[in-house]
């Protein structure tokens, strides 16, 4: 008896997940492997990947275009939450995992599989995100992670595959470990493992270097409705196109690069380079629009929850009850967050230079220092008497 009979395997077309097909069948006695590759805008051609799985022994090779769902159901809620892990990383990779997990579970249920497999190693966050998300969506399905157990180096993995009749085109091998989708690029390993080493210019694919960025600023206007971006420069645009176009516009000004030391859930510190041009600018603009449209207490309370929300996403708890509860709060706050934010893009900076909204609760007549001022200055005195009372009482005794 093997570990499972029929398995749905998360498939990327890379060495590890291709070897997983053979390994599951040869070493773990799996009869049928069904692969699933999700198109999240990683830029790979999906048809060759589909064919490769079949050639490598998969019974069935599924390819799912999930770009629209990725943006609408995963990226947009994260933007509404202004989600930045450790205040910097907009979770471009982390957001993809719960969606892939959902596709895997749906396929497993449809094909009557008794297990789901993925190619994650035991050192990263992604294994946690897959395992926890799959368990949340269907606690009965077994999870297999061959690469967490097989203890083979890269070379050994390739040799193992070749012994079993797989062939791997000798690509110009990159020293980096890359993860790419519509929302961004995550780049690690190779020379970047030394936190003191500056990332070489050739690691970047979505953003121009500042040296090559235009010498003239460019303006872009982003319109939100209910906290969701719906138009660029006044033109309504569908979610996937919005991300693609904004990546282009923003990326050519060298905006969206992040170089950080990050705390993984498994306790390891890792040095990560990210390129997430559209996502960063959208969060930046969205947060500004909230400042214009939400009350002080809601704004400030929400800022506190955003940290927790980001950690939940990073730590694989997308389908958790706390996440669902926070979503309830966040969605309630977003009803008023409609309007337009104007940004000036120049040499790596996206500065917000204007914002407007029909729901704006900014009052010019209250804020102005001009003659139109309607604020009751006299009222401030009583307010301050009461506001400062506890401090004066304390001071009397303890001064
Ligand atoms: N550290 C990031 C995360 O946990 C990205 C990891 C992506 N993988 C990569 N090969 N760079 O979300």
Short mmCIF file of C-alpha atoms and ligand atoms in Angstrom, two decimals:
data_model
loop_
_atom_site.label_atom_id
_atom_site.label_comp_id
_atom_site.label_asym_id
_atom_site.label_seq_id
_atom_site.Cartn_x
_atom_site.Cartn_y
_atom_site.Cartn_z
CA UNK A 1 0.00 0.00 0.00
CA UNK A 2 1.31 3.38 -0.99
CA UNK A 3 0.84 6.62 0.84
CA UNK A 4 -2.04 7.55 -1.43
CA UNK A 5 -3.78 6.25 -4.51
CA UNK A 6 -4.66 9.31 -6.49
CA UNK A 7 -2.84 12.59 -5.99
CA UNK A 8 -3.31 16.11 -7.30
CA UNK A 9 0.11 17.74 -7.53
CA UNK A 10 0.75 21.49 -7.66
CA UNK A 11 2.84 21.78 -10.79
CA UNK A 12 5.11 24.55 -12.07
CA UNK A 13 6.98 22.77 -14.84
CA UNK A 14 10.25 23.15 -12.94
CA UNK A 15 12.72 20.44 -11.95
CA UNK A 16 11.36 19.80 -8.46
CA UNK A 17 7.69 19.43 -9.29
CA UNK A 18 8.50 17.36 -12.40
CA UNK A 19 10.59 14.96 -10.34
CA UNK A 20 7.72 14.87 -7.83
CA UNK A 21 5.55 13.10 -10.42
CA UNK A 22 8.04 10.22 -10.71
CA UNK A 23 8.90 10.18 -7.04
CA UNK A 24 5.28 9.93 -5.91
CA UNK A 25 4.73 6.95 -8.19
CA UNK A 26 8.06 5.16 -7.75
CA UNK A 27 8.80 5.74 -4.08
CA UNK A 28 5.44 6.34 -2.48
CA UNK A 29 3.31 3.93 -4.47
CA UNK A 30 0.91 6.51 -5.84
CA UNK A 31 -1.06 5.15 -8.82
CA UNK A 32 -2.32 8.29 -10.48
CA UNK A 33 -0.80 11.75 -10.47
CA UNK A 34 -2.91 14.61 -11.74
CA UNK A 35 -0.93 17.84 -12.09
CA UNK A 36 -2.38 21.29 -11.74
CA UNK A 37 -0.64 24.42 -12.99
CA UNK A 38 -2.24 27.76 -12.17
CA UNK A 39 -1.72 30.74 -14.42
CA UNK A 40 -1.25 33.68 -12.08
CA UNK A 41 0.53 35.80 -14.64
CA UNK A 42 3.99 34.37 -14.03
CA UNK A 43 4.73 34.85 -17.72
CA UNK A 44 5.44 31.18 -18.48
CA UNK A 45 3.79 29.55 -21.43
CA UNK A 46 1.28 27.13 -20.03
CA UNK A 47 0.84 24.77 -22.99
CA UNK A 48 4.43 23.42 -22.87
CA UNK A 49 4.03 23.00 -19.10
CA UNK A 50 0.82 21.05 -19.62
CA UNK A 51 2.53 18.79 -22.15
CA UNK A 52 5.59 18.32 -19.99
CA UNK A 53 3.54 16.93 -17.09
CA UNK A 54 1.94 14.34 -19.36
CA UNK A 55 5.30 13.40 -20.83
CA UNK A 56 6.67 13.03 -17.31
CA UNK A 57 4.04 10.51 -16.29
CA UNK A 58 1.01 12.49 -15.17
CA UNK A 59 -2.34 10.87 -15.89
CA UNK A 60 -4.00 14.22 -16.37
CA UNK A 61 -2.53 17.72 -16.66
CA UNK A 62 -4.75 20.60 -15.62
CA UNK A 63 -4.04 24.24 -16.41
CA UNK A 64 -6.20 26.88 -14.79
CA UNK A 65 -6.21 30.56 -15.66
CA UNK A 66 -6.76 32.12 -12.26
CA UNK A 67 -5.50 35.65 -12.90
CA UNK A 68 -8.84 37.35 -12.50
CA UNK A 69 -9.65 35.56 -9.27
CA UNK A 70 -6.11 36.25 -8.01
CA UNK A 71 -6.56 39.98 -8.41
CA UNK A 72 -10.20 40.28 -7.34
CA UNK A 73 -10.36 37.84 -4.46
CA UNK A 74 -6.82 37.97 -3.10
CA UNK A 75 -4.97 41.12 -4.14
CA UNK A 76 -7.88 43.55 -3.74
CA UNK A 77 -8.74 42.56 -0.15
CA UNK A 78 -5.04 42.88 0.69
CA UNK A 79 -5.00 46.38 -0.80
CA UNK A 80 -8.11 47.27 1.19
CA UNK A 81 -6.21 46.12 4.26
CA UNK A 82 -3.06 48.04 3.21
CA UNK A 83 -1.28 44.76 3.90
CA UNK A 84 2.49 45.14 4.18
CA UNK A 85 4.33 42.40 6.05
CA UNK A 86 6.82 43.91 8.48
CA UNK A 87 5.73 47.24 7.03
CA UNK A 88 7.37 46.58 3.69
CA UNK A 89 6.47 43.43 1.78
CA UNK A 90 3.08 43.59 0.02
CA UNK A 91 2.79 39.78 0.07
CA UNK A 92 2.89 39.20 -3.70
CA UNK A 93 3.97 35.57 -3.29
CA UNK A 94 2.06 34.87 -0.08
CA UNK A 95 -1.27 35.90 -1.64
CA UNK A 96 -0.96 33.33 -4.42
CA UNK A 97 -0.76 30.34 -2.09
CA UNK A 98 -4.27 30.22 -0.64
CA UNK A 99 -5.66 30.55 -4.17
CA UNK A 100 -3.52 27.68 -5.49
CA UNK A 101 -4.56 25.64 -2.44
CA UNK A 102 -8.21 26.28 -3.27
CA UNK A 103 -7.71 25.15 -6.89
CA UNK A 104 -5.93 22.01 -5.68
CA UNK A 105 -8.70 21.12 -3.25
CA UNK A 106 -11.37 21.70 -5.90
CA UNK A 107 -9.50 19.44 -8.34
CA UNK A 108 -8.93 16.77 -5.68
CA UNK A 109 -12.64 16.72 -4.89
CA UNK A 110 -13.63 16.65 -8.55
CA UNK A 111 -11.27 13.78 -9.44
CA UNK A 112 -11.76 11.86 -6.22
CA UNK A 113 -8.12 12.14 -5.16
CA UNK A 114 -7.17 11.11 -1.64
CA UNK A 115 -4.14 13.40 -1.41
CA UNK A 116 -2.66 16.69 -2.57
CA UNK A 117 1.07 17.10 -3.15
CA UNK A 118 3.36 20.10 -3.52
CA UNK A 119 7.06 20.61 -4.13
CA UNK A 120 7.89 22.92 -1.23
CA UNK A 121 10.93 22.30 0.93
CA UNK A 122 10.92 22.30 4.70
CA UNK A 123 12.54 25.71 5.15
CA UNK A 124 10.09 28.13 3.67
CA UNK A 125 6.78 29.80 4.31
CA UNK A 126 5.05 28.33 1.29
CA UNK A 127 4.80 24.80 2.71
CA UNK A 128 2.99 26.27 5.71
CA UNK A 129 0.64 28.28 3.53
CA UNK A 130 -0.22 25.27 1.35
CA UNK A 131 -0.63 22.79 4.18
CA UNK A 132 -2.68 25.07 6.41
CA UNK A 133 -4.88 26.34 3.56
CA UNK A 134 -5.55 22.83 2.23
CA UNK A 135 -6.38 21.64 5.73
CA UNK A 136 -8.75 24.55 6.23
CA UNK A 137 -10.60 23.87 2.99
CA UNK A 138 -10.77 20.09 3.37
CA UNK A 139 -9.33 18.61 6.56
CA UNK A 140 -9.79 15.05 5.26
CA UNK A 141 -7.36 15.29 2.37
CA UNK A 142 -3.82 13.97 2.95
CA UNK A 143 -0.93 16.28 2.14
CA UNK A 144 2.27 14.94 0.60
CA UNK A 145 5.43 17.00 0.34
CA UNK A 146 8.11 14.83 -1.30
CA UNK A 147 10.75 17.57 -1.40
CA UNK A 148 10.42 17.99 2.36
CA UNK A 149 11.52 14.39 2.80
CA UNK A 150 13.67 13.28 -0.10
CA UNK A 151 16.91 14.92 1.10
CA UNK A 152 18.28 15.29 -2.42
CA UNK A 153 20.40 18.24 -3.50
CA UNK A 154 19.59 20.02 -6.74
CA UNK A 155 22.11 17.85 -8.63
CA UNK A 156 20.81 14.67 -7.04
CA UNK A 157 17.25 15.61 -7.90
CA UNK A 158 18.17 16.08 -11.54
CA UNK A 159 20.16 12.81 -11.56
CA UNK A 160 17.22 10.99 -9.98
CA UNK A 161 14.89 12.33 -12.65
CA UNK A 162 17.27 11.38 -15.45
CA UNK A 163 17.58 7.83 -14.10
CA UNK A 164 13.82 7.63 -14.50
CA UNK A 165 13.79 8.89 -18.05
CA UNK A 166 13.10 12.59 -17.45
CA UNK A 167 15.16 15.14 -19.28
CA UNK A 168 15.80 18.69 -18.23
CA UNK A 169 16.82 21.26 -20.82
CA UNK A 170 20.10 22.83 -19.74
CA UNK A 171 18.83 26.32 -19.18
CA UNK A 172 21.31 29.09 -18.59
CA UNK A 173 21.18 28.39 -14.91
CA UNK A 174 20.32 31.34 -12.72
CA UNK A 175 21.90 31.49 -9.27
CA UNK A 176 18.67 32.97 -7.93
CA UNK A 177 15.48 31.45 -6.67
CA UNK A 178 12.62 33.30 -8.28
CA UNK A 179 8.91 33.43 -7.77
CA UNK A 180 6.90 35.53 -10.15
CA UNK A 181 3.26 36.36 -10.72
CA UNK A 182 1.13 39.32 -11.81
CA UNK A 183 1.72 41.10 -8.53
CA UNK A 184 5.45 40.86 -8.40
CA UNK A 185 8.78 39.08 -8.31
CA UNK A 186 10.47 37.57 -5.28
CA UNK A 187 14.18 36.99 -5.70
CA UNK A 188 16.46 35.22 -3.27
CA UNK A 189 19.57 33.03 -2.92
CA UNK A 190 22.87 33.09 -4.81
CA UNK A 191 24.94 36.20 -4.10
CA UNK A 192 21.94 37.78 -2.35
CA UNK A 193 22.47 35.45 0.61
CA UNK A 194 25.09 37.93 1.80
CA UNK A 195 22.96 40.77 3.18
CA UNK A 196 25.80 43.22 2.54
CA UNK A 197 25.93 42.52 -1.18
CA UNK A 198 24.03 44.97 -3.37
CA UNK A 199 21.62 43.19 -5.73
CA UNK A 200 23.11 43.16 -9.21
CA UNK A 201 21.03 45.14 -11.70
CA UNK A 202 20.22 42.00 -13.72
CA UNK A 203 18.00 40.50 -11.02
CA UNK A 204 15.30 43.07 -11.76
CA UNK A 205 12.72 42.35 -14.42
CA UNK A 206 9.77 44.61 -13.64
CA UNK A 207 11.45 47.89 -12.72
CA UNK A 208 14.01 50.10 -14.42
CA UNK A 209 17.13 51.19 -12.63
CA UNK A 210 17.06 54.80 -11.47
CA UNK A 211 19.84 55.60 -13.88
CA UNK A 212 17.65 54.62 -16.82
CA UNK A 213 14.37 55.96 -15.45
CA UNK A 214 12.95 58.98 -17.32
CA UNK A 215 14.30 62.38 -16.40
CA UNK A 216 10.78 63.82 -16.48
CA UNK A 217 8.10 63.07 -13.89
CA UNK A 218 4.88 61.36 -14.94
CA UNK A 219 1.50 61.72 -13.27
CA UNK A 220 -0.94 58.88 -12.76
CA UNK A 221 -4.44 59.03 -11.30
CA UNK A 222 -5.93 56.00 -9.59
CA UNK A 223 -9.65 55.87 -8.90
CA UNK A 224 -11.07 53.64 -6.17
CA UNK A 225 -14.64 52.55 -5.51
CA UNK A 226 -15.34 51.00 -2.15
CA UNK A 227 -11.61 50.61 -1.60
CA UNK A 228 -11.09 48.79 -4.92
CA UNK A 229 -9.09 50.33 -7.77
CA UNK A 230 -11.34 50.67 -10.82
CA UNK A 231 -9.78 53.25 -13.14
CA UNK A 232 -6.42 54.58 -14.29
CA UNK A 233 -6.17 58.16 -15.50
CA UNK A 234 -9.95 58.35 -15.62
CA UNK A 235 -10.40 55.22 -17.75
CA UNK A 236 -12.29 52.29 -16.28
CA UNK A 237 -10.21 49.15 -16.53
CA UNK A 238 -10.64 45.53 -15.54
CA UNK A 239 -8.68 44.21 -12.56
CA UNK A 240 -6.02 42.20 -14.38
CA UNK A 241 -5.36 44.92 -16.95
CA UNK A 242 -5.16 47.50 -14.19
CA UNK A 243 -2.36 45.60 -12.48
CA UNK A 244 -0.52 44.91 -15.74
CA UNK A 245 -0.70 48.52 -16.92
CA UNK A 246 0.19 49.99 -13.58
CA UNK A 247 3.19 47.66 -13.32
CA UNK A 248 4.40 49.12 -16.62
CA UNK A 249 3.73 52.75 -15.79
CA UNK A 250 5.23 52.61 -12.34
CA UNK A 251 8.02 50.16 -13.12
CA UNK A 252 9.57 52.34 -15.79
CA UNK A 253 10.21 54.99 -13.14
CA UNK A 254 12.16 52.49 -11.05
CA UNK A 255 9.43 52.33 -8.40
CA UNK A 256 8.61 49.16 -6.52
CA UNK A 257 11.90 47.62 -5.47
CA UNK A 258 12.29 46.27 -1.96
CA UNK A 259 15.44 44.88 -0.36
CA UNK A 260 14.76 43.52 3.09
CA UNK A 261 15.73 41.07 5.77
CA UNK A 262 12.55 39.25 6.56
CA UNK A 263 11.43 37.01 9.39
CA UNK A 264 10.04 33.74 8.06
CA UNK A 265 7.42 31.90 10.05
CA UNK A 266 9.83 28.98 10.54
CA UNK A 267 12.20 31.29 12.41
CA UNK A 268 14.81 31.81 9.73
CA UNK A 269 15.80 35.32 8.70
CA UNK A 270 16.10 35.62 4.94
CA UNK A 271 17.23 38.34 2.61
CA UNK A 272 14.59 39.01 -0.01
CA UNK A 273 14.46 41.25 -3.02
CA UNK A 274 11.01 42.11 -4.32
CA UNK A 275 9.66 44.00 -7.26
CA UNK A 276 6.01 44.86 -6.77
CA UNK A 277 5.43 48.15 -8.62
CA UNK A 278 1.63 48.26 -8.99
CA UNK A 279 0.82 46.69 -5.65
CA UNK A 280 2.99 49.08 -3.63
CA UNK A 281 1.61 52.16 -5.33
CA UNK A 282 -1.99 50.93 -4.97
CA UNK A 283 -1.56 50.43 -1.23
CA UNK A 284 0.10 53.81 -0.90
CA UNK A 285 -2.75 55.54 -2.76
CA UNK A 286 -5.50 53.56 -1.05
CA UNK A 287 -4.21 54.40 2.40
CA UNK A 288 -4.20 58.07 1.49
CA UNK A 289 -7.79 57.94 0.29
CA UNK A 290 -8.78 56.34 3.59
CA UNK A 291 -7.25 59.28 5.42
CA UNK A 292 -9.54 61.57 3.45
CA UNK A 293 -12.75 59.56 3.83
CA UNK A 294 -12.66 57.73 7.17
CA UNK A 295 -13.05 59.19 10.62
CA UNK A 296 -10.05 59.51 12.89
CA UNK A 297 -11.01 56.61 15.12
CA UNK A 298 -11.76 54.19 12.30
CA UNK A 299 -8.55 55.14 10.48
CA UNK A 300 -6.37 54.72 13.53
CA UNK A 301 -8.05 51.53 14.72
CA UNK A 302 -7.75 50.02 11.25
CA UNK A 303 -4.03 50.82 11.09
CA UNK A 304 -3.56 48.62 14.13
CA UNK A 305 -5.41 45.70 12.55
CA UNK A 306 -3.51 45.97 9.28
CA UNK A 307 -0.38 44.63 10.92
CA UNK A 308 -2.27 41.58 12.19
CA UNK A 309 -3.93 41.07 8.84
CA UNK A 310 -0.55 41.11 7.05
CA UNK A 311 0.83 38.56 9.49
CA UNK A 312 -2.17 36.29 8.94
CA UNK A 313 -1.57 36.30 5.20
CA UNK A 314 2.17 35.80 5.58
CA UNK A 315 1.71 33.00 8.08
CA UNK A 316 -0.68 30.95 5.97
CA UNK A 317 -3.89 31.81 7.82
CA UNK A 318 -5.90 33.17 4.89
CA UNK A 319 -8.76 30.74 5.57
CA UNK A 320 -8.82 31.25 9.33
CA UNK A 321 -11.66 32.54 11.50
CA UNK A 322 -9.64 35.56 12.65
CA UNK A 323 -8.97 36.54 9.04
CA UNK A 324 -12.70 36.20 8.25
CA UNK A 325 -13.60 38.33 11.26
CA UNK A 326 -11.13 41.04 10.28
CA UNK A 327 -12.51 40.95 6.74
CA UNK A 328 -15.90 41.80 8.20
CA UNK A 329 -14.46 44.89 9.85
CA UNK A 330 -12.42 45.93 6.85
CA UNK A 331 -15.30 45.54 4.39
CA UNK A 332 -17.49 47.73 6.58
CA UNK A 333 -14.85 50.46 6.54
CA UNK A 334 -14.42 50.37 2.76
CA UNK A 335 -17.92 51.51 1.83
CA UNK A 336 -16.86 55.15 1.89
CA UNK A 337 -13.40 54.72 0.35
CA UNK A 338 -14.16 56.02 -3.12
CA UNK A 339 -12.32 58.75 -4.97
CA UNK A 340 -9.20 59.53 -6.92
CA UNK A 341 -5.57 59.84 -5.89
CA UNK A 342 -2.99 61.61 -8.02
CA UNK A 343 0.60 60.48 -7.91
CA UNK A 344 3.78 61.93 -9.32
CA UNK A 345 6.22 59.26 -10.43
CA UNK A 346 9.84 60.21 -10.65
CA UNK A 347 13.14 58.38 -10.23
CA UNK A 348 12.02 55.71 -7.79
CA UNK A 349 9.45 57.81 -5.95
CA UNK A 350 5.68 57.76 -6.16
CA UNK A 351 4.59 60.88 -4.32
CA UNK A 352 0.95 61.53 -3.68
CA UNK A 353 0.27 65.08 -4.80
CA UNK A 354 -3.52 65.18 -4.76
CA UNK A 355 -6.65 63.36 -3.65
CA UNK A 356 -10.40 63.96 -3.99
CA UNK A 357 -13.58 62.17 -3.04
CA UNK A 358 -17.32 62.73 -2.92
CA UNK A 359 -17.12 61.17 0.54
CA UNK A 360 -14.33 63.44 1.71
CA UNK A 361 -14.77 64.54 5.30
CA UNK A 362 -12.02 67.09 4.97
CA UNK A 363 -13.63 70.47 5.58
CA UNK A 364 -11.91 73.44 4.04
CA UNK A 365 -13.89 75.86 6.17
CA UNK A 366 -12.66 74.20 9.33
CA UNK A 367 -9.06 73.74 8.20
CA UNK A 368 -8.45 77.12 6.62
CA UNK A 369 -6.38 79.89 8.15
CA UNK A 370 -8.20 82.31 5.89
CA UNK A 371 -11.20 84.55 6.55
CA UNK A 372 -13.72 81.78 5.78
CA UNK A 373 -12.69 79.95 8.97
CA UNK A 374 -15.78 78.57 10.75
CA UNK A 375 -14.06 76.75 13.60
CA UNK A 376 -15.20 77.93 17.05
CA UNK A 377 -11.86 78.95 18.58
CA UNK A 378 -13.47 79.74 21.91
CA UNK A 379 -14.72 76.13 22.21
CA UNK A 380 -11.12 74.91 22.26
CA UNK A 381 -10.57 76.38 25.72
CA UNK A 382 -13.22 74.24 27.47
CA UNK A 383 -12.12 71.22 25.54
CA UNK A 384 -8.53 71.62 26.64
CA UNK A 385 -9.61 72.21 30.29
CA UNK A 386 -11.29 68.79 30.31
CA UNK A 387 -8.74 67.02 28.14
CA UNK A 388 -5.82 68.10 30.29
CA UNK A 389 -7.55 67.54 33.64
CA UNK A 390 -6.13 64.06 34.37
CA UNK A 391 -2.60 65.25 33.61
CA UNK A 392 -2.93 68.26 35.91
CA UNK A 393 -4.30 66.11 38.72
CA UNK A 394 -1.41 63.71 38.39
CA UNK A 395 1.09 66.53 38.23
CA UNK A 396 -0.27 68.07 41.42
CA UNK A 397 0.58 64.93 43.39
CA UNK A 398 3.72 63.75 41.65
CA UNK A 399 5.52 66.77 40.34
N1 LIG B 1 9.75 35.19 1.25
C1 LIG B 1 8.63 35.40 0.42
C2 LIG B 1 7.38 34.85 1.06
O1 LIG B 1 7.48 34.08 1.93
C3 LIG B 1 8.81 34.94 -0.99
C4 LIG B 1 9.36 33.59 -1.21
C5 LIG B 1 9.32 33.35 -2.67
N2 LIG B 1 10.20 32.41 -3.21
C6 LIG B 1 11.33 32.68 -3.88
N3 LIG B 1 11.86 31.73 -4.56
N4 LIG B 1 11.92 33.82 -3.87
O2 LIG B 1 6.30 35.20 0.69
#
